[in-house]
Amino acid sequence: MPVIRVRSLRLPPPGGEEGIRTPSPYKFKSPLTMSNMIHELPDMPDIEADDSFRLVIKKLSLYIAENIRLSSTFEQLRTTAAGDCLRHLVDHLVLNCDHPAIVNALLALKWHYGAITEDKGLNDARASGCEIAAWRLLTHLSEREAVDYCLYEIPDPALETNRQSDEEETSQANEHSPLIARAWTESMANPRRKHELPNNPTGNKRRNLLLQSLTRLTMSMTGEADSNDEEDPTAPFINLNALEIAAIADAKRFLSQNVVQKIITGIWNGDIVFWDNLSVHTEKKPRFYNPRTADPFSRLRVPKYLKSFEVVFFASFLFLYYAVLVERHPTRITPLEIFLYLWLAAFSYDELSEWIDAGSIFYAADIWNIFDMAIMAIGFTYMVLRIIGLRTQNEELIDLAFDVLALEALFMVPRVCSILSLSPYWGTLIPCLKEMAKDFVKFMVLVVIIYLGFLTTFSLVGRDSFPLRDMTWFLTKIFFGSTFVGFDIMRKIDPVFGPPLMILFVMLSSILLMGSLTGMLSNSFSRVITHAREEYLFVYSIYVLEASTSNRLTHFYPPFNLLALVIFRPLRLFLPSDDKFRRARIILLKATHLPIVFVIAIYEWIRGTSLKGATYSAVKAPPHGVPIASPAMMRKLAGPRREMRGRRSITSLQSDHQAAQGRPGMSSMERRISVNQARQAEEAQEDAAYTERATDVEVRIADLAAKIDRLTELVIAMQTQQSTTLGDVSLS
């Protein structure tokens, strides 16, 4: 029998330090040490509650750039040790940071890193890290605190200086103060603005300006030159909240998180409102809706009702459109046609107001707005041709005008059904079609190049047989599948070069190009449909944010907006926009929209009666509809919140330590399971204390998860006993 050799460890000398190895940084420590472990990390950003937004971005960018130095995927950062720095950052922010713009800064950095083209892998990893840190930070907060952080708008430093004497008051709202304001859409005459964008840039110029501002800030993060700049690089982000920055930055994973979707759904249903009263001195602030104190006319600003009335308006628009085409009077303008002109003018004015209020970036993000622009272009083209034709008595021009109007159906009929994009099925297909259309346009560039090459060759070789116009039509037929046409004319083009050139063209167009196009579109569809939920929720979020960004205290529904345009717009040329002027607009709004408000009130009464006792997944308002915390209120609550989070964190660390000690005979795998169970129990207690009551489905899922953990622990224990038994048998 072979001799069994046992290797023993050398014990350290008593009372001496020699031989003691350096402890592992991941070794379980005492509760006091664990509670202070985050503070001992050397690279943690020290963010104070009164730091400016530019300073917050600078400190976070230093930490992200220092700790994420390798390219990693989103899942690797979320689930592996590559994302440990993000966990430490989130824990540090939860315990020590109460700056209200911390989520805004993380999402702005996500946009910055995602837009950098150099070293794409590394910068994509940093962008994903910022997005992960943003939504993990929200998961550590209660729902009320998450609403505070997501709807906090970056203030103007000049206004903050002026408000130092009275920090309790929030900014006053007037006729021109945006609901969710944008730095790039405010008027140059607005006295509230100090930082203005040069030449009022729009579209991609605005996006590039925002990116350049962040690039300037992050490039100077190791020097002090930034602090002496006359122009604040973060000025374009003034009055943007976290949800808007996330939408601009394409932070689809952030917007798809449950805590964020509850806020967006609350805005959609009107549980979170920005105006609860319709008066001259109404304050602009996000708050929870209280039906007892809110003005019924403030419900006109709820996105759900805005979009519902939009569908009704488009249905009437479509009815007038069909009526005019069926009537088709060639010699005069009929009353139905006059109503069609009024509806088109009201629709165009409403779209112009929406573009100014929401900003060109949000406006272009919604695919249905492209349909709206096409409807306006075709409609005004029809009006011009129709009026010129009637004035000149030109029948051909009148017929052309009605033919142009017939093209309107291509865009108006789908636009009426745009409400279907709120459905998960249709809301997922629309981004798929959008991505496929982009790839199709890119691929058609190659097709056109090859087509022009063969067209030039065939036209010159067969110049004696076919003119350029006929050859162009023949090649178009061949490209779309009529290959027999090419075989019929190839010898007529040229007996020598015609057949081989035509066979080559047929092979390229019908086999290679069409097959490649089909495969590329299939890949585009699969790429988008893989993240179907994220794509749908991103479209839904854009839909809600766009509908809730009107920059006027009085928002008139079309066609009533024409009354405000005709009555008040000329008066603004020579009368000041004072309280009397604003009060007159409010009176007109109440007089014209009273039936709509009555219908909304009946609907909410019926809905409230039918939903009694039912659970609702969105953020619920407090009993008295308290407003969402202002920056001053958040600073006052910073101390109690930090103390509560510290107690929760220390309690969880103590649970980890107790679970880590475990039984003396426990294996390392069993200790990990015990630690995970302790953390899950602590998270369950935290959720029960700081969130709404769990639903029946959530309770069942938690019960199943606990049973799975117990079964896993039993299996591991049985495997350990079996391995011990086998070891004893081998020794014997």
XYZ file of C-alpha atoms in Angstrom:
732
model
C 0.000 0.000 0.000
C 1.532 3.343 -1.013
C 2.416 5.825 1.639
C 0.144 8.870 1.808
C 2.104 12.105 2.066
C 0.415 15.004 3.838
C 1.847 18.499 3.388
C 1.388 20.745 6.389
C 1.549 24.548 6.423
C 4.266 26.259 8.452
C 2.745 28.140 11.362
C 3.906 31.718 11.970
C 6.062 32.365 15.019
C 4.072 33.444 18.055
C 3.909 37.202 18.479
C 5.803 37.829 15.240
C 4.756 39.447 11.973
C 6.920 37.277 9.758
C 5.067 34.789 7.631
C 1.728 36.552 7.687
C 0.608 37.045 4.113
C -1.228 40.103 2.853
C -4.984 39.645 3.257
C -7.121 39.436 0.119
C -9.047 42.567 -0.756
C -12.130 40.383 -1.319
C -11.863 38.652 2.064
C -14.873 39.109 4.329
C -14.218 41.730 6.945
C -15.914 42.993 10.014
C -19.088 45.079 9.629
C -17.298 48.279 10.585
C -14.523 47.635 8.100
C -17.016 46.725 5.387
C -19.024 49.880 5.974
C -15.873 51.939 5.485
C -14.493 49.896 2.600
C -16.025 52.147 -0.048
C -14.469 55.226 1.481
C -11.046 53.575 1.375
C -11.126 53.178 -2.402
C -8.650 55.768 -3.722
C -10.338 56.792 -6.942
C -13.875 57.499 -5.719
C -15.251 60.848 -6.964
C -15.935 63.279 -4.166
C -19.173 64.931 -5.321
C -20.699 67.578 -3.093
C -24.355 68.578 -3.139
C -23.525 72.124 -4.276
C -21.124 71.170 -7.094
C -21.911 72.550 -10.521
C -22.992 70.227 -13.304
C -19.714 70.704 -15.161
C -17.777 69.702 -12.049
C -19.915 66.595 -11.545
C -19.267 65.479 -15.126
C -15.567 66.169 -14.713
C -15.262 64.053 -11.570
C -17.288 61.157 -12.987
C -15.363 61.157 -16.267
C -12.101 60.923 -14.316
C -13.338 57.850 -12.469
C -14.788 56.146 -15.564
C -11.685 56.755 -17.682
C -9.388 55.574 -14.896
C -11.217 52.331 -14.073
C -12.550 51.143 -17.455
C -9.465 50.620 -19.609
C -10.426 47.478 -21.518
C -13.171 46.951 -24.074
C -16.035 44.968 -22.540
C -19.582 44.247 -23.574
C -22.625 45.466 -21.694
C -23.277 42.015 -20.226
C -19.672 41.608 -19.123
C -19.803 44.880 -17.230
C -23.119 43.934 -15.710
C -22.376 40.360 -14.624
C -18.600 39.811 -14.373
C -15.728 41.221 -12.349
C -15.087 43.736 -15.131
C -17.939 45.778 -13.672
C -16.742 45.783 -10.061
C -15.704 49.417 -10.390
C -19.290 50.278 -11.312
C -20.622 48.467 -8.248
C -18.199 50.375 -6.039
C -19.185 53.633 -7.732
C -22.907 53.026 -7.232
C -22.403 52.060 -3.588
C -20.330 55.187 -3.053
C -22.942 57.413 -4.703
C -25.760 55.856 -2.686
C -23.936 56.355 0.602
C -22.153 59.658 0.076
C -23.686 61.562 -2.843
C -26.950 63.486 -2.867
C -26.349 65.680 -5.888
C -29.646 65.859 -7.807
C -27.959 65.931 -11.252
C -25.908 62.757 -10.807
C -28.113 60.702 -13.159
C -28.080 63.517 -15.723
C -24.285 63.557 -15.639
C -23.956 59.786 -16.078
C -26.300 59.759 -19.066
C -24.555 62.761 -20.625
C -21.249 60.890 -20.344
C -22.911 57.829 -21.862
C -23.786 59.925 -24.882
C -20.299 61.410 -25.042
C -18.442 58.089 -24.943
C -20.894 56.413 -27.329
C -20.359 59.097 -29.968
C -16.557 58.856 -30.021
C -15.373 57.049 -33.162
C -11.769 56.486 -32.059
C -11.064 53.309 -30.070
C -14.703 52.289 -30.458
C -14.538 49.199 -28.261
C -13.150 50.988 -25.214
C -15.457 53.989 -25.498
C -18.502 51.765 -25.998
C -17.540 49.966 -22.793
C -17.327 53.285 -20.956
C -20.672 54.342 -22.394
C -22.245 51.089 -21.233
C -20.650 51.545 -17.816
C -22.219 54.993 -17.429
C -25.629 53.617 -18.415
C -25.322 50.695 -15.986
C -24.300 53.002 -13.153
C -27.257 55.307 -13.873
C -29.969 52.665 -13.691
C -28.321 50.803 -10.805
C -28.312 54.028 -8.837
C -32.057 54.357 -9.389
C -32.664 50.788 -8.223
C -31.095 51.685 -4.864
C -33.607 54.495 -4.380
C -37.282 54.529 -3.559
C -39.757 55.354 -6.295
C -40.247 58.887 -5.018
C -36.492 59.526 -5.033
C -36.210 58.024 -8.529
C -38.810 60.512 -9.751
C -36.826 63.335 -8.148
C -33.625 62.365 -9.942
C -35.161 61.533 -13.335
C -37.187 64.751 -13.606
C -34.564 67.076 -12.171
C -33.694 69.741 -14.736
C -30.169 71.101 -14.909
C -30.439 74.698 -13.671
C -28.931 77.785 -15.163
C -25.978 78.863 -12.943
C -27.045 82.499 -13.281
C -30.532 81.705 -12.015
C -29.086 79.635 -9.190
C -27.028 82.637 -8.084
C -30.080 84.878 -8.123
C -32.045 82.378 -6.042
C -29.537 82.050 -3.231
C -31.581 84.396 -1.062
C -34.683 82.173 -1.327
C -33.778 78.554 -2.022
C -37.217 77.275 -1.107
C -38.885 78.751 -4.194
C -38.766 77.092 -7.575
C -38.522 78.845 -10.924
C -41.623 80.742 -12.035
C -43.358 79.669 -15.240
C -44.893 81.995 -17.744
C -46.161 81.909 -21.285
C -42.718 81.209 -22.731
C -41.209 79.049 -20.009
C -40.952 75.495 -21.367
C -42.575 72.564 -19.610
C -39.463 70.485 -20.241
C -37.301 73.251 -21.578
C -34.473 72.961 -24.022
C -31.535 75.269 -24.264
C -31.660 75.202 -28.046
C -35.378 76.071 -28.487
C -35.730 79.144 -26.320
C -36.079 82.522 -27.902
C -33.130 84.872 -28.109
C -35.251 87.460 -26.321
C -35.914 85.277 -23.309
C -34.471 87.106 -20.279
C -34.150 83.853 -18.342
C -31.371 82.652 -20.582
C -27.749 83.609 -20.174
C -26.156 80.931 -22.336
C -27.420 80.960 -25.919
C -26.427 78.772 -28.804
C -24.854 80.612 -31.719
C -27.166 81.320 -34.640
C -29.899 79.108 -33.127
C -28.645 75.830 -34.612
C -31.056 73.006 -35.312
C -31.011 69.284 -35.975
C -27.602 67.683 -36.299
C -25.879 71.014 -35.550
C -27.481 71.035 -32.116
C -26.482 67.442 -31.482
C -22.919 68.188 -32.571
C -22.817 71.262 -30.337
C -23.841 69.206 -27.313
C -21.202 66.613 -28.098
C -18.540 69.277 -28.567
C -19.404 70.805 -25.203
C -18.872 67.464 -23.451
C -15.707 66.793 -25.441
C -14.225 70.110 -24.332
C -14.999 69.297 -20.732
C -13.650 65.741 -20.706
C -10.504 66.666 -22.646
C -9.622 69.261 -20.008
C -10.377 67.025 -17.041
C -6.723 66.789 -16.020
C -6.055 70.503 -16.159
C -7.398 73.682 -14.692
C -8.003 75.490 -17.949
C -11.666 74.580 -17.929
C -12.351 76.458 -14.736
C -11.281 79.730 -16.317
C -13.335 79.440 -19.493
C -15.713 82.314 -20.050
C -18.275 79.964 -21.616
C -19.573 76.999 -19.669
C -19.155 73.813 -21.782
C -22.268 72.319 -20.166
C -24.466 75.315 -21.020
C -26.335 73.456 -23.824
C -27.574 70.965 -21.218
C -29.335 73.617 -19.141
C -33.013 72.755 -18.452
C -32.656 69.152 -19.650
C -33.745 66.346 -17.345
C -32.392 62.802 -17.182
C -35.148 61.282 -19.325
C -34.534 63.759 -22.131
C -30.784 63.177 -22.067
C -31.393 59.402 -22.100
C -33.629 59.734 -25.167
C -31.087 61.895 -26.991
C -28.239 59.549 -26.011
C -30.125 56.427 -27.209
C -29.875 54.960 -23.705
C -32.437 52.289 -24.543
C -31.460 49.943 -21.718
C -31.826 52.741 -19.197
C -35.251 53.722 -20.505
C -36.403 50.090 -20.486
C -35.796 49.650 -16.751
C -38.930 49.139 -14.670
C -38.262 52.076 -12.364
C -37.892 54.422 -15.341
C -40.898 53.000 -17.159
C -43.055 53.568 -14.097
C -42.170 57.255 -14.274
C -42.844 57.458 -18.007
C -46.125 55.601 -17.608
C -47.050 57.990 -14.802
C -46.432 60.934 -17.150
C -48.445 59.238 -19.903
C -51.465 58.615 -17.679
C -51.268 62.000 -15.970
C -50.274 60.704 -12.524
C -47.184 62.938 -12.798
C -48.029 66.408 -14.107
C -46.092 69.593 -14.698
C -49.013 72.014 -14.458
C -51.748 71.478 -11.880
C -53.404 74.840 -12.310
C -54.283 77.104 -15.205
C -53.765 80.614 -13.891
C -51.551 83.587 -14.589
C -49.105 82.861 -11.769
C -48.919 79.102 -12.136
C -45.598 77.599 -11.083
C -43.888 75.122 -13.319
C -42.811 72.064 -11.386
C -43.230 68.312 -11.794
C -45.598 66.987 -9.177
C -48.001 64.149 -8.456
C -51.536 64.775 -9.630
C -54.137 65.457 -6.949
C -57.701 65.527 -8.350
C -58.956 67.403 -5.269
C -56.802 70.487 -5.812
C -55.842 70.401 -9.498
C -57.582 72.453 -12.158
C -59.661 70.206 -14.478
C -58.337 72.133 -17.484
C -54.799 71.059 -16.596
C -55.765 67.575 -17.803
C -55.552 68.917 -21.336
C -51.774 68.577 -21.000
C -51.824 64.831 -20.251
C -50.082 62.969 -23.139
C -52.732 60.237 -23.234
C -55.489 62.742 -23.888
C -53.354 64.730 -26.315
C -52.758 61.656 -28.456
C -56.385 60.507 -28.186
C -57.640 63.845 -29.485
C -54.966 63.709 -32.171
C -56.501 60.477 -33.478
C -59.961 62.102 -33.531
C -58.567 65.124 -35.355
C -56.869 62.941 -37.978
C -60.059 60.924 -38.471
C -61.984 64.133 -39.243
C -59.098 65.280 -41.432
C -59.298 62.041 -43.396
C -63.079 62.416 -43.772
C -62.695 65.903 -45.274
C -59.933 64.596 -47.535
C -62.116 61.843 -48.995
C -65.094 64.197 -49.296
C -63.113 66.738 -51.342
C -61.696 64.067 -53.665
C -65.109 62.499 -54.222
C -66.745 65.886 -54.837
C -63.867 67.136 -57.066
C -65.395 70.421 -58.178
C -63.219 71.840 -61.004
C -64.542 75.407 -61.195
C -64.907 76.653 -57.611
C -63.833 76.016 -54.028
C -66.579 74.241 -52.087
C -67.353 74.583 -48.346
C -65.846 71.139 -47.721
C -62.656 72.269 -49.412
C -62.566 75.376 -47.202
C -62.798 73.167 -44.110
C -59.988 71.020 -45.527
C -57.815 74.137 -45.866
C -58.615 75.129 -42.272
C -57.780 71.643 -40.980
C -54.512 71.657 -42.924
C -53.571 75.093 -41.554
C -54.423 74.062 -37.966
C -52.434 70.849 -38.354
C -49.411 72.704 -39.756
C -49.469 75.308 -36.983
C -49.707 72.590 -34.349
C -46.754 70.727 -35.885
C -44.715 73.931 -35.983
C -45.456 74.539 -32.297
C -44.515 70.949 -31.490
C -41.227 71.265 -33.352
C -40.374 74.464 -31.447
C -41.396 73.011 -28.094
C -39.931 69.520 -28.376
C -36.801 70.447 -30.302
C -35.654 69.116 -33.621
C -33.832 66.120 -32.101
C -36.956 64.784 -30.400
C -39.126 65.752 -33.368
C -36.962 63.812 -35.825
C -36.740 60.814 -33.462
C -40.437 60.074 -33.998
C -40.919 58.429 -37.394
C -44.519 59.647 -37.591
C -43.338 63.233 -37.743
C -41.771 62.417 -41.103
C -45.260 61.490 -42.278
C -46.533 64.802 -40.875
C -43.976 66.775 -42.858
C -44.950 64.901 -46.028
C -48.652 65.612 -45.363
C -47.931 69.329 -44.976
C -45.745 69.476 -48.099
C -48.315 67.699 -50.288
C -51.198 69.703 -48.829
C -49.629 73.096 -49.469
C -48.533 72.020 -52.950
C -52.158 71.111 -53.696
C -53.403 74.460 -52.374
C -50.963 76.431 -54.528
C -51.733 74.459 -57.688
C -55.472 74.626 -57.027
C -55.531 78.405 -56.501
C -53.296 79.115 -59.520
C -55.399 76.801 -61.677
C -58.634 78.540 -60.684
C -57.159 82.008 -61.237
C -55.804 81.122 -64.700
C -58.702 78.794 -65.650
C -56.151 76.079 -66.468
C -57.917 72.707 -66.415
C -54.693 70.718 -66.672
C -53.290 72.485 -63.627
C -56.512 71.828 -61.699
C -56.378 68.126 -62.590
C -52.717 68.047 -61.536
C -53.676 69.623 -58.197
C -56.208 66.853 -57.474
C -53.677 64.221 -58.569
C -51.184 65.676 -56.085
C -53.856 65.625 -53.375
C -54.432 61.928 -54.113
C -50.854 61.282 -52.962
C -51.860 62.474 -49.494
C -53.491 59.122 -48.742
C -50.080 57.417 -48.773
C -49.204 59.253 -45.569
C -52.528 60.237 -44.016
C -54.038 56.743 -43.737
C -50.994 55.293 -41.891
C -50.857 58.442 -39.755
C -54.391 57.880 -38.498
C -53.302 54.414 -37.377
C -50.147 55.706 -35.673
C -51.760 55.037 -32.288
C -51.001 51.358 -32.962
C -47.326 52.099 -32.299
C -48.217 52.049 -28.591
C -48.895 48.333 -28.956
C -45.829 46.154 -28.219
C -46.271 44.259 -31.504
C -46.512 47.274 -33.800
C -44.154 49.297 -31.657
C -41.474 46.668 -32.280
C -42.058 46.384 -36.020
C -41.671 50.113 -36.627
C -38.002 50.253 -35.450
C -37.331 47.111 -37.499
C -38.706 48.741 -40.643
C -36.755 51.892 -39.865
C -33.428 50.048 -39.590
C -34.190 47.980 -42.691
C -34.949 51.147 -44.639
C -31.606 52.655 -43.588
C -29.681 49.561 -44.715
C -31.707 49.417 -47.933
C -30.789 52.995 -48.836
C -27.107 52.279 -48.161
C -27.197 49.137 -50.301
C -28.962 50.900 -53.159
C -25.914 53.116 -53.587
C -23.959 50.038 -54.722
C -26.855 48.947 -56.937
C -27.032 52.340 -58.656
C -23.283 52.344 -59.298
C -23.403 48.913 -60.948
C -26.578 49.821 -62.837
C -25.056 53.009 -64.268
C -21.979 51.092 -65.396
C -23.984 48.493 -67.339
C -26.373 51.160 -68.676
C -23.472 53.120 -70.114
C -21.971 49.995 -71.697
C -25.231 48.675 -73.193
C -26.246 52.127 -74.484
C -22.950 52.609 -76.307
C -22.693 49.046 -77.627
C -26.318 48.965 -78.819
C -26.602 52.606 -79.871
C -27.746 51.608 -83.378
C -30.555 49.370 -82.082
C -31.973 50.962 -78.910
C -32.056 54.569 -77.696
C -31.021 55.465 -74.151
C -34.622 55.724 -72.928
C -35.550 52.210 -74.091
C -32.309 50.686 -72.777
C -32.909 52.259 -69.365
C -36.367 50.704 -69.178
C -35.112 47.281 -70.331
C -32.397 47.144 -67.669
C -34.897 48.246 -65.002
C -37.203 45.359 -65.935
C -34.292 42.916 -65.801
C -33.232 44.153 -62.383
C -36.726 43.590 -60.957
C -36.939 40.020 -62.201
C -37.904 40.074 -65.857
C -34.751 38.276 -66.992
C -36.413 36.954 -70.172
C -36.374 40.523 -71.544
C -32.576 40.519 -71.450
C -32.295 37.187 -73.210
C -34.665 38.399 -75.955
C -32.698 41.566 -76.773
C -29.107 40.531 -76.035
C -28.300 39.579 -79.643
C -30.036 42.711 -80.934
C -27.742 44.820 -78.794
C -24.616 43.249 -80.260
C -24.015 39.727 -81.610
C -20.578 39.451 -79.964
C -20.659 41.465 -76.703
C -24.392 41.390 -76.086
C -24.875 37.789 -74.778
C -21.942 37.639 -72.312
C -22.626 41.123 -70.967
C -26.336 40.391 -70.518
C -25.678 37.056 -68.777
C -23.245 38.796 -66.431
C -25.778 41.535 -65.671
C -28.555 38.995 -64.999
C -26.317 37.019 -62.650
C -25.276 40.131 -60.730
C -28.752 41.640 -60.443
C -30.970 38.569 -59.954
C -28.644 36.325 -57.952
C -25.814 38.191 -56.254
C -27.316 41.619 -55.519
C -30.838 40.477 -54.681
C -29.539 37.633 -52.521
C -27.183 39.957 -50.679
C -29.974 42.486 -50.171
C -32.291 39.834 -48.754
C -29.634 38.563 -46.345
C -28.683 42.056 -45.216
C -32.308 43.026 -44.522
C -32.793 39.760 -42.655
C -29.791 40.553 -40.455
C -31.125 44.048 -39.803
C -34.480 42.652 -38.757
C -32.887 40.058 -36.486
C -30.595 42.647 -34.912
C -33.516 44.836 -33.890
C -36.013 42.119 -32.994
C -33.460 40.581 -30.607
C -33.915 43.643 -28.407
C -37.618 43.959 -29.123
C -38.618 45.099 -25.650
C -35.939 47.777 -25.481
C -36.822 49.052 -28.944
C -40.531 49.220 -28.164
C -40.028 50.977 -24.828
C -37.645 53.447 -26.455
C -40.273 54.333 -29.082
C -42.894 54.573 -26.354
C -40.679 56.822 -24.237
C -40.004 59.143 -27.155
C -43.745 59.198 -27.830
C -44.521 60.241 -24.253
C -41.702 62.769 -23.864
C -42.558 64.402 -27.164
C -46.193 64.768 -26.107
C -45.286 66.265 -22.729
C -42.838 68.965 -23.862
C -45.157 71.796 -24.851
C -43.565 75.121 -23.936
C -46.775 77.070 -23.446
C -48.957 77.493 -20.414
C -52.013 77.508 -22.687
C -51.923 74.724 -25.256
C -54.781 74.884 -27.798
C -55.902 71.723 -29.557
C -56.295 71.977 -33.343
C -58.351 73.493 -34.952
C -58.904 75.795 -31.934
C -55.281 76.859 -32.186
C -56.218 78.912 -35.243
C -58.398 81.121 -33.020
C -55.445 81.871 -30.765
C -53.283 82.488 -33.823
C -55.723 84.905 -35.445
C -56.722 86.765 -32.270
C -53.564 87.013 -30.189
C -50.674 86.792 -32.637
C -51.367 90.182 -34.290
C -51.829 91.790 -30.853
C -48.379 90.639 -29.726
C -46.808 92.897 -32.340
C -47.748 96.066 -30.455
C -49.049 94.956 -27.020
C -46.860 93.662 -24.163
C -47.272 90.083 -23.054
C -48.443 90.962 -19.558
C -50.811 89.252 -17.147
C -53.917 90.612 -18.870
C -52.777 89.204 -22.180
C -52.086 85.835 -20.587
C -55.411 85.845 -18.736
C -57.255 86.426 -22.020
C -55.619 83.340 -23.530
C -56.681 81.281 -20.522
C -60.291 82.494 -20.861
C -60.321 81.590 -24.566
C -58.848 78.178 -23.814
C -61.512 77.407 -21.206
C -64.309 78.604 -23.462
C -63.250 76.495 -26.451
C -62.087 73.348 -24.648
C -64.882 72.981 -22.116
C -66.542 70.039 -23.966
C -63.207 68.209 -24.177
C -62.550 68.687 -20.462
C -66.069 67.425 -19.725
C -65.414 64.234 -21.705
C -62.074 63.749 -19.916
C -63.747 64.194 -16.518
C -66.408 61.593 -17.341
C -63.758 59.157 -18.567
C -61.638 59.567 -15.424
C -64.697 59.167 -13.212
C -65.668 55.922 -14.974
C -62.063 54.705 -14.951
C -61.651 55.555 -11.277
C -64.824 53.650 -10.430
C -63.827 50.571 -12.424
C -60.254 50.487 -11.060
C -61.140 50.621 -7.384
C -59.163 47.959 -5.591
C -57.021 47.161 -8.654
C -53.246 47.392 -8.595
C -51.443 49.869 -10.824
C -47.854 49.558 -11.918
C -47.042 53.243 -12.339
C -45.773 55.570 -9.664
C -48.590 56.451 -7.301
C -49.085 59.892 -5.869
C -49.086 60.604 -2.143
C -52.466 61.229 -0.543
C -52.261 64.989 -0.990
C -50.323 65.214 -4.262
C -47.137 66.699 -2.894
C -44.836 68.256 -5.502
C -41.641 66.562 -6.527
C -38.716 67.757 -4.472
C -36.909 70.863 -5.585
C -33.080 71.056 -5.371
C -33.327 72.921 -2.072
C -35.719 70.355 -0.627
C -33.450 67.538 -1.823
C -30.477 69.119 -0.037
C -32.525 69.324 3.160
C -33.463 65.675 2.877
C -29.869 64.692 2.039
C -28.896 64.083 5.657
C -31.800 61.771 6.588
C -31.537 59.931 3.266
C -27.811 59.371 3.671
C -28.357 58.103 7.217
C -31.096 55.717 6.080
C -28.971 54.427 3.193
C -25.991 54.029 5.508
C -28.036 51.966 7.957
C -29.327 49.831 5.127
C -25.842 49.317 3.698
C -24.271 48.476 7.073
C -27.123 46.061 7.798
C -26.547 44.321 4.470
C -22.796 44.174 5.123
C -23.393 42.667 8.562
C -25.640 40.060 6.985
C -22.911 39.262 4.467
C -20.370 38.902 7.278
C -22.594 36.639 9.366
C -23.444 34.523 6.362
C -19.792 34.377 5.386
C -18.797 32.995 8.775
C -21.473 30.297 8.546
C -20.909 26.867 9.968
C -17.371 25.628 10.603
C -17.772 22.778 8.122
C -19.200 24.800 5.295
C -17.427 24.728 1.958
C -16.610 27.871 -0.026
C -19.482 27.214 -2.428
C -21.943 26.908 0.453
C -20.636 30.157 1.947
C -21.246 31.940 -1.368
C -24.808 30.631 -1.439
C -25.403 31.779 2.130
C -24.010 35.210 1.301
C -26.253 35.471 -1.760
C -29.275 34.426 0.270
C -28.474 37.012 2.939
C -28.145 39.718 0.320
C -31.394 38.668 -1.341
C -33.162 38.766 2.011
C -31.802 42.238 2.687
C -32.851 43.433 -0.772
C -36.311 42.002 -0.185
C -36.571 43.909 3.112
C -35.381 47.080 1.398
C -37.932 46.696 -1.388
C -40.679 46.111 1.154
C -39.716 49.255 3.063
C -39.080 51.687 0.211
C -41.351 50.591 -2.632
C -44.984 49.750 -3.174
C -46.501 46.506 -1.950
C -45.568 43.556 -4.150
C -48.208 42.029 -6.408
C -49.301 38.386 -6.305
C -47.107 37.553 -9.297
C -44.047 39.101 -7.646
C -44.706 37.174 -4.437
C -44.955 33.900 -6.356
C -41.766 34.633 -8.278
C -39.918 35.398 -5.041
C -41.247 32.171 -3.494
C -40.071 30.137 -6.488
C -36.657 31.820 -6.371
C -36.310 30.952 -2.672
C -37.240 27.326 -3.366
C -34.685 27.137 -6.179
C -31.995 28.500 -3.849
C -32.854 25.880 -1.218
C -32.765 23.086 -3.779
C -29.400 24.304 -5.058
C -28.012 24.363 -1.540
C -29.248 20.797 -0.903
C -27.684 19.535 -4.143
C -24.336 21.126 -3.286
C -24.465 19.697 0.235
C -25.176 16.206 -1.151
C -22.293 16.545 -3.614
C -19.993 17.598 -0.759
C -21.019 14.606 1.362
C -20.566 12.270 -1.598
C -17.079 13.601 -2.328
C -16.151 13.238 1.377
C -17.372 9.645 1.401
C -15.398 8.830 -1.736
C -12.281 10.366 -0.148
C -12.647 8.204 2.963
C -13.053 5.084 0.840
C -9.925 5.868 -1.183
C -7.911 6.421 1.983
C -9.022 3.106 3.398
